[in-house]
PDB file of C-alpha atoms in Angstrom:
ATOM      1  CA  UNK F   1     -54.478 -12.352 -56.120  1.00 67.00           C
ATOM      2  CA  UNK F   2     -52.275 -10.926 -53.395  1.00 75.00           C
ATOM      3  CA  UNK F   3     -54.695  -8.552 -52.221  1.00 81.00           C
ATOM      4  CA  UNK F   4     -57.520 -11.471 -51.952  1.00 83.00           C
ATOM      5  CA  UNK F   5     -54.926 -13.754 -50.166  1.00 83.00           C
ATOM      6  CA  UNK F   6     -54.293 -11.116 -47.824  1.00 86.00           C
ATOM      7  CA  UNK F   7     -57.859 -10.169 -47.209  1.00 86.00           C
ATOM      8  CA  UNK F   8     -58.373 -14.342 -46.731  1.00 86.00           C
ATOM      9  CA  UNK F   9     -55.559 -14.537 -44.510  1.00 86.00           C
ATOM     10  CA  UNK F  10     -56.811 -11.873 -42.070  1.00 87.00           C
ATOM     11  CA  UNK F  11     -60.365 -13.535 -42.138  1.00 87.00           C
ATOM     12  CA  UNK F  12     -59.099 -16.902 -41.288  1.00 87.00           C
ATOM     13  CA  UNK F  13     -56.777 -15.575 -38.592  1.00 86.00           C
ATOM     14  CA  UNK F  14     -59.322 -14.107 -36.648  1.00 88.00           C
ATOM     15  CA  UNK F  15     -61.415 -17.287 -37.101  1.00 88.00           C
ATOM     16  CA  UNK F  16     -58.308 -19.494 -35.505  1.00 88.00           C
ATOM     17  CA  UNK F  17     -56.570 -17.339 -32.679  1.00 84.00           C
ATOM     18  CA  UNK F  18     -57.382 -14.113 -30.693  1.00 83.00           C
ATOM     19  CA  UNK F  19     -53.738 -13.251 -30.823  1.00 85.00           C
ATOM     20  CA  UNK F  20     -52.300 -13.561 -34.293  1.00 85.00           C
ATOM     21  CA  UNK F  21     -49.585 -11.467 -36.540  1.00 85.00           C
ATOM     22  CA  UNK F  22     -50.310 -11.178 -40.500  1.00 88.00           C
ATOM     23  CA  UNK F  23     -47.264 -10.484 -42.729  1.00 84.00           C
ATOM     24  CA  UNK F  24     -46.378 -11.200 -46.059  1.00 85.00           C
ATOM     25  CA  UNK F  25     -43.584 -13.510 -47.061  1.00 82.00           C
ATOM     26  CA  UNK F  26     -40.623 -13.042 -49.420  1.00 82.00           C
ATOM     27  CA  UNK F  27     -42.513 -15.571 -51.884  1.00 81.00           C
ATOM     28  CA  UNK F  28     -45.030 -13.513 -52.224  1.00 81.00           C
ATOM     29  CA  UNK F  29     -47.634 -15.765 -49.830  1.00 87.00           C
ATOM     30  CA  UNK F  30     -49.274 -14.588 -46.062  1.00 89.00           C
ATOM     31  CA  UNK F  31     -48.394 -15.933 -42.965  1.00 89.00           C
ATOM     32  CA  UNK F  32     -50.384 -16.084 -39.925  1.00 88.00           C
ATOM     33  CA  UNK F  33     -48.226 -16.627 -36.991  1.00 86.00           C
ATOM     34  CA  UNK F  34     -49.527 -17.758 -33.453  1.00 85.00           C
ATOM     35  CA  UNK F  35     -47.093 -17.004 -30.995  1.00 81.00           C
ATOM     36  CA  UNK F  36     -48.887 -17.547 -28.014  1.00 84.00           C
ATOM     37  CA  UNK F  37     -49.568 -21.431 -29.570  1.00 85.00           C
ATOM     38  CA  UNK F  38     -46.344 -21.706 -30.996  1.00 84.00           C
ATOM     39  CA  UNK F  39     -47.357 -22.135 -34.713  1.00 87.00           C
ATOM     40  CA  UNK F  40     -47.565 -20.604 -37.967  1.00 88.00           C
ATOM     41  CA  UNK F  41     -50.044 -21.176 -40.590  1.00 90.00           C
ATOM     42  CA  UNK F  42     -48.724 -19.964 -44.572  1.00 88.00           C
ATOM     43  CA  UNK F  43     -51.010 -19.692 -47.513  1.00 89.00           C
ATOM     44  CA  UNK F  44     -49.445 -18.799 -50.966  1.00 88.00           C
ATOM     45  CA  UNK F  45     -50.304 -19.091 -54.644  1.00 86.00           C
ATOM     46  CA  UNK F  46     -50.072 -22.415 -55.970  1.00 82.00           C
ATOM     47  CA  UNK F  47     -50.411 -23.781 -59.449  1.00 77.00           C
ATOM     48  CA  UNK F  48     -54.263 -23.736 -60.398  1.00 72.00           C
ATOM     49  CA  UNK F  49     -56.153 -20.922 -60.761  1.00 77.00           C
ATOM     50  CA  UNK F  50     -58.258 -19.708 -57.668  1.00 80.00           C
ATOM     51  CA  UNK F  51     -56.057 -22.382 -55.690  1.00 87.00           C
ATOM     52  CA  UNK F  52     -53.641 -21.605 -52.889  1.00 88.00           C
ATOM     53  CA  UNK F  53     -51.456 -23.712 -51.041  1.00 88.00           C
ATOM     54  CA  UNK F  54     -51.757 -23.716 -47.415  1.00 89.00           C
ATOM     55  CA  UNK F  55     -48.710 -25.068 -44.533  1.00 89.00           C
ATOM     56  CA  UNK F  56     -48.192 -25.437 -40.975  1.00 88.00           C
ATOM     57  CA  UNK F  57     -45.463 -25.304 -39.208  1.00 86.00           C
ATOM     58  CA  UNK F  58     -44.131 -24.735 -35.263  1.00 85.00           C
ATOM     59  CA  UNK F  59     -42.154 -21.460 -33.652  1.00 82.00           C
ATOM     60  CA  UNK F  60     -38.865 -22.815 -32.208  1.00 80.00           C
ATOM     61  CA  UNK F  61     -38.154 -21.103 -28.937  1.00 79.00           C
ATOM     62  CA  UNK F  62     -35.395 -18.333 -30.207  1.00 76.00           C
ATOM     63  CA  UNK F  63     -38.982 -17.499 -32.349  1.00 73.00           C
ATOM     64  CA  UNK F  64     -37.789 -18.780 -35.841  1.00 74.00           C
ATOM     65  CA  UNK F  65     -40.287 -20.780 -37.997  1.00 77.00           C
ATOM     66  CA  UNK F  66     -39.293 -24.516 -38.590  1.00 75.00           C
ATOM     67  CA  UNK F  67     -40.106 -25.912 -41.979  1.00 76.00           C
ATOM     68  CA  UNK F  68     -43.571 -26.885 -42.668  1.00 79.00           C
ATOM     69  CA  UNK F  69     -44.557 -29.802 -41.150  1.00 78.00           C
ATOM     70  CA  UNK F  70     -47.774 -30.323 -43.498  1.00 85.00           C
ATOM     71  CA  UNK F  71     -49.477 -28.434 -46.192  1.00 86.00           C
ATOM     72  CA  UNK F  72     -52.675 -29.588 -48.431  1.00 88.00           C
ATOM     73  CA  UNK F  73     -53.950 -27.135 -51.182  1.00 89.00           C
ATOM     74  CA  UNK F  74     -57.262 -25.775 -51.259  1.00 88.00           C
ATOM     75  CA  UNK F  75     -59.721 -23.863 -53.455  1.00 85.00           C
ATOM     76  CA  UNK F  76     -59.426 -19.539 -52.138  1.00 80.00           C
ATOM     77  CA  UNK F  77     -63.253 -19.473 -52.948  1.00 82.00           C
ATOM     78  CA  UNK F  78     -64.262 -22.170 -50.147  1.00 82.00           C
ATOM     79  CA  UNK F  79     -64.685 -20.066 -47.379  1.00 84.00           C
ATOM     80  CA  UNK F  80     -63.700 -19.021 -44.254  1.00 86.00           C
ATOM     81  CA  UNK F  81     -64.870 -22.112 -42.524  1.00 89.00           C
ATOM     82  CA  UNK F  82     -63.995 -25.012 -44.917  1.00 89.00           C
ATOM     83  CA  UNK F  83     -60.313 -22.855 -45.290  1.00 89.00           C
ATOM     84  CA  UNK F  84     -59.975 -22.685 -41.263  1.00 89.00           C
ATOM     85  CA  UNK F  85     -60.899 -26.661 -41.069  1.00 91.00           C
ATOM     86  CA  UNK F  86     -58.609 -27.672 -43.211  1.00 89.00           C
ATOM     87  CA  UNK F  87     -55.634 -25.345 -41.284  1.00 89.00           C
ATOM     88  CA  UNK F  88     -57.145 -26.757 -38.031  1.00 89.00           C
ATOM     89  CA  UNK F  89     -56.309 -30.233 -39.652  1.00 90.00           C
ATOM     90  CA  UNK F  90     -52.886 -29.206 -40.709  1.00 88.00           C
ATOM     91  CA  UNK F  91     -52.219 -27.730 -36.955  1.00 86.00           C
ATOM     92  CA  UNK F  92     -53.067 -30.844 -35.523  1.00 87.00           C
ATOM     93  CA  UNK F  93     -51.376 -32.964 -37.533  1.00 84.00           C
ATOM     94  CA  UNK F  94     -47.924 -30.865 -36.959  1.00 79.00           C
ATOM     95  CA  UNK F  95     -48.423 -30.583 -33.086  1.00 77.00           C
ATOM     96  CA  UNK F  96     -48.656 -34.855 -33.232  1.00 72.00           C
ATOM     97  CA  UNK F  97     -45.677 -35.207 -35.017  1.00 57.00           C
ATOM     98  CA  UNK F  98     -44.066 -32.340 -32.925  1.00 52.00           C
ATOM     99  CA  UNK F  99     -45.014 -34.379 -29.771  1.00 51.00           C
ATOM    100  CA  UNK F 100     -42.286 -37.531 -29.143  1.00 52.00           C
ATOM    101  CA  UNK F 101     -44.587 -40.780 -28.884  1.00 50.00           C
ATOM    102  CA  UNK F 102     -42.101 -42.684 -26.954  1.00 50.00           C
ATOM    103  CA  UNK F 103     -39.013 -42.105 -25.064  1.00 52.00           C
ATOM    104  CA  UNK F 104     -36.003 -42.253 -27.310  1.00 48.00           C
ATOM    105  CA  UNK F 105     -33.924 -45.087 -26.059  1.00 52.00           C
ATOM    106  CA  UNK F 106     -30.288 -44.017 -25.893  1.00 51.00           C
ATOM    107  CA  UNK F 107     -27.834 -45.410 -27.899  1.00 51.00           C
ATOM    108  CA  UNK F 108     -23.718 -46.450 -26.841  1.00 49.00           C
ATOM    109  CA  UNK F 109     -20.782 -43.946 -27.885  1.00 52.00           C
ATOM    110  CA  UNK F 110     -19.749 -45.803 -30.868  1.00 52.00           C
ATOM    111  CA  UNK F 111     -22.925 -46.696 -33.130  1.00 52.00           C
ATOM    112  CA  UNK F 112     -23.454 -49.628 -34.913  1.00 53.00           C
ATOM    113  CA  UNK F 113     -22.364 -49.214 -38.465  1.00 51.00           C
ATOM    114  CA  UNK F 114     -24.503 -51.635 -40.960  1.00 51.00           C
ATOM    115  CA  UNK F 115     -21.935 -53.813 -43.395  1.00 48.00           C
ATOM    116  CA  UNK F 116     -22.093 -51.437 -45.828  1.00 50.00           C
ATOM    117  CA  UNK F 117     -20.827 -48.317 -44.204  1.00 50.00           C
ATOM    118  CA  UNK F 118     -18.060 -50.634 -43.172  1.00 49.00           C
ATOM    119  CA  UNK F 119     -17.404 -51.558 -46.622  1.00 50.00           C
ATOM    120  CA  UNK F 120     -17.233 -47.961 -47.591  1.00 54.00           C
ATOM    121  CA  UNK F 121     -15.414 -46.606 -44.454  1.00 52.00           C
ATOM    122  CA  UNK F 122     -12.455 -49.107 -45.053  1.00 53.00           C
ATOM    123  CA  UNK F 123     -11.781 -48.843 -48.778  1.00 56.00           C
ATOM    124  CA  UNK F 124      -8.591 -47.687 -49.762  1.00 61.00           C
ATOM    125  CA  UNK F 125      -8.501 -43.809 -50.082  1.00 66.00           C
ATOM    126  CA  UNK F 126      -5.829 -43.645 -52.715  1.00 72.00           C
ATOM    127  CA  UNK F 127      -7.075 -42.132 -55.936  1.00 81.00           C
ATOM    128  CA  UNK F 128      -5.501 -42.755 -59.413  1.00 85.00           C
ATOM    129  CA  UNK F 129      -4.495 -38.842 -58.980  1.00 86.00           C
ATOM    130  CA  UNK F 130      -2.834 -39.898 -56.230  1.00 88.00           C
ATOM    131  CA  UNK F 131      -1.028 -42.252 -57.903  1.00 89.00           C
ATOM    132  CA  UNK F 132      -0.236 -40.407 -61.280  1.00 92.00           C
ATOM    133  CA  UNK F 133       1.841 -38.214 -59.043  1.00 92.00           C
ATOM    134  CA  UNK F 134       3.309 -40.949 -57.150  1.00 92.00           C
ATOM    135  CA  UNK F 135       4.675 -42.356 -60.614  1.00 94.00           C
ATOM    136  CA  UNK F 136       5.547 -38.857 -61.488  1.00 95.00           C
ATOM    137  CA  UNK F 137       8.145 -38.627 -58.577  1.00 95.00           C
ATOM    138  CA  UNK F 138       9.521 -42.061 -59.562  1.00 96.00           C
ATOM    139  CA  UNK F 139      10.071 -41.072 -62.828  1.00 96.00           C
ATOM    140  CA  UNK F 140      11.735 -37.793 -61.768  1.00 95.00           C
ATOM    141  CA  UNK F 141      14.448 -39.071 -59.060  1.00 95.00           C
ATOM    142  CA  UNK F 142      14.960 -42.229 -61.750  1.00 94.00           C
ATOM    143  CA  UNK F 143      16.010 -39.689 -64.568  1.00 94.00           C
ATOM    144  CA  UNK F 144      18.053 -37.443 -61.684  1.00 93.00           C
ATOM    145  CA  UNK F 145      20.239 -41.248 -60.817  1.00 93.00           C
ATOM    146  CA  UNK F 146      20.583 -42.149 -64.517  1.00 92.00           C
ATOM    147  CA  UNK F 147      21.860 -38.771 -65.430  1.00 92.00           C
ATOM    148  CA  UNK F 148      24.247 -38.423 -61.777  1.00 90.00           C
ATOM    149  CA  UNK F 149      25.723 -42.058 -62.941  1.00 89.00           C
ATOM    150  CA  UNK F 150      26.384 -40.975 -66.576  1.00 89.00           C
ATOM    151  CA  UNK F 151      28.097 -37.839 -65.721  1.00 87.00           C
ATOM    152  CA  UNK F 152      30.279 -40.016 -62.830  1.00 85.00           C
ATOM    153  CA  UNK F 153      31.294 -42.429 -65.731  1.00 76.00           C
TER     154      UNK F 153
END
């Protein structure tokens, strides 16, 4: 199957870019990676037979891959075409979600924490082990007074 995904993966590269690199992963899939467009295309085995599983993803600027932003499985005996419609689909829906839809508006120096953060933020942070030595101690310099004021007697 890994020489058919390869073959596939070449195929469908040259459909989607001019300028494209093939390589194989360390899961054993092929990824197709569009520097010039900033984004990488995977396709690797997935459960069902004759099925692969195909993701998108961007190129940060240092040129790592981010996660995949979306991924859909697909039969490997399609095609070409219905294969490089479906990755078209999957490119487009990870440049929208790469692109902000509205400035961010900023937010003060000290964020709003809901009631329940608060709850949990000013709980007591002494643990029973905490206190199991605390008795311990106690004990100890209670037995070291008793035995200084029997000797002293």
């Amino acid at each position: 199957m890994s020489a058919q995904l390869r073959e596939t993966a070449t195929e469908l590269a040259d459909v989607l870019w001019r300028e494209h690199t093939v390589y194989r992963d360390r899961a054993g899939g092929v990824v197709i990676r569009g520097d010039h467009v900033q984004r990488w295309i995977s396709l690797a085995p997935s459960g069902g037979r004759d099925e692969i599983l195909l993701r998108a993803g961007r190129i940060l600027d240092g040129g790592t891959t981010a996660p995949a932003r979306s991924e859909a499985v697909a039969g490997l005996t399609a095609g070409t075409a219905a294969l490089a419609a479906i990755c078209r689909r999957l490119l487009a829906e990870a440049a929208v979600e790469t692109t902000p839809s509205a400035p961010v508006p900023r937010r003060s120096a000290r964020p709003e924490r809901s009631l329940e953060t608060r709850y949990r933020g000013s709980r007591r942070h002494t643990g029973v082990g905490s206190w199991v030595v605390l008795l311990c101690v106690i004990a100890v310099v209670g037995l070291y007074v008793c035995n200084v004021a029997l000797v002293y007697r």
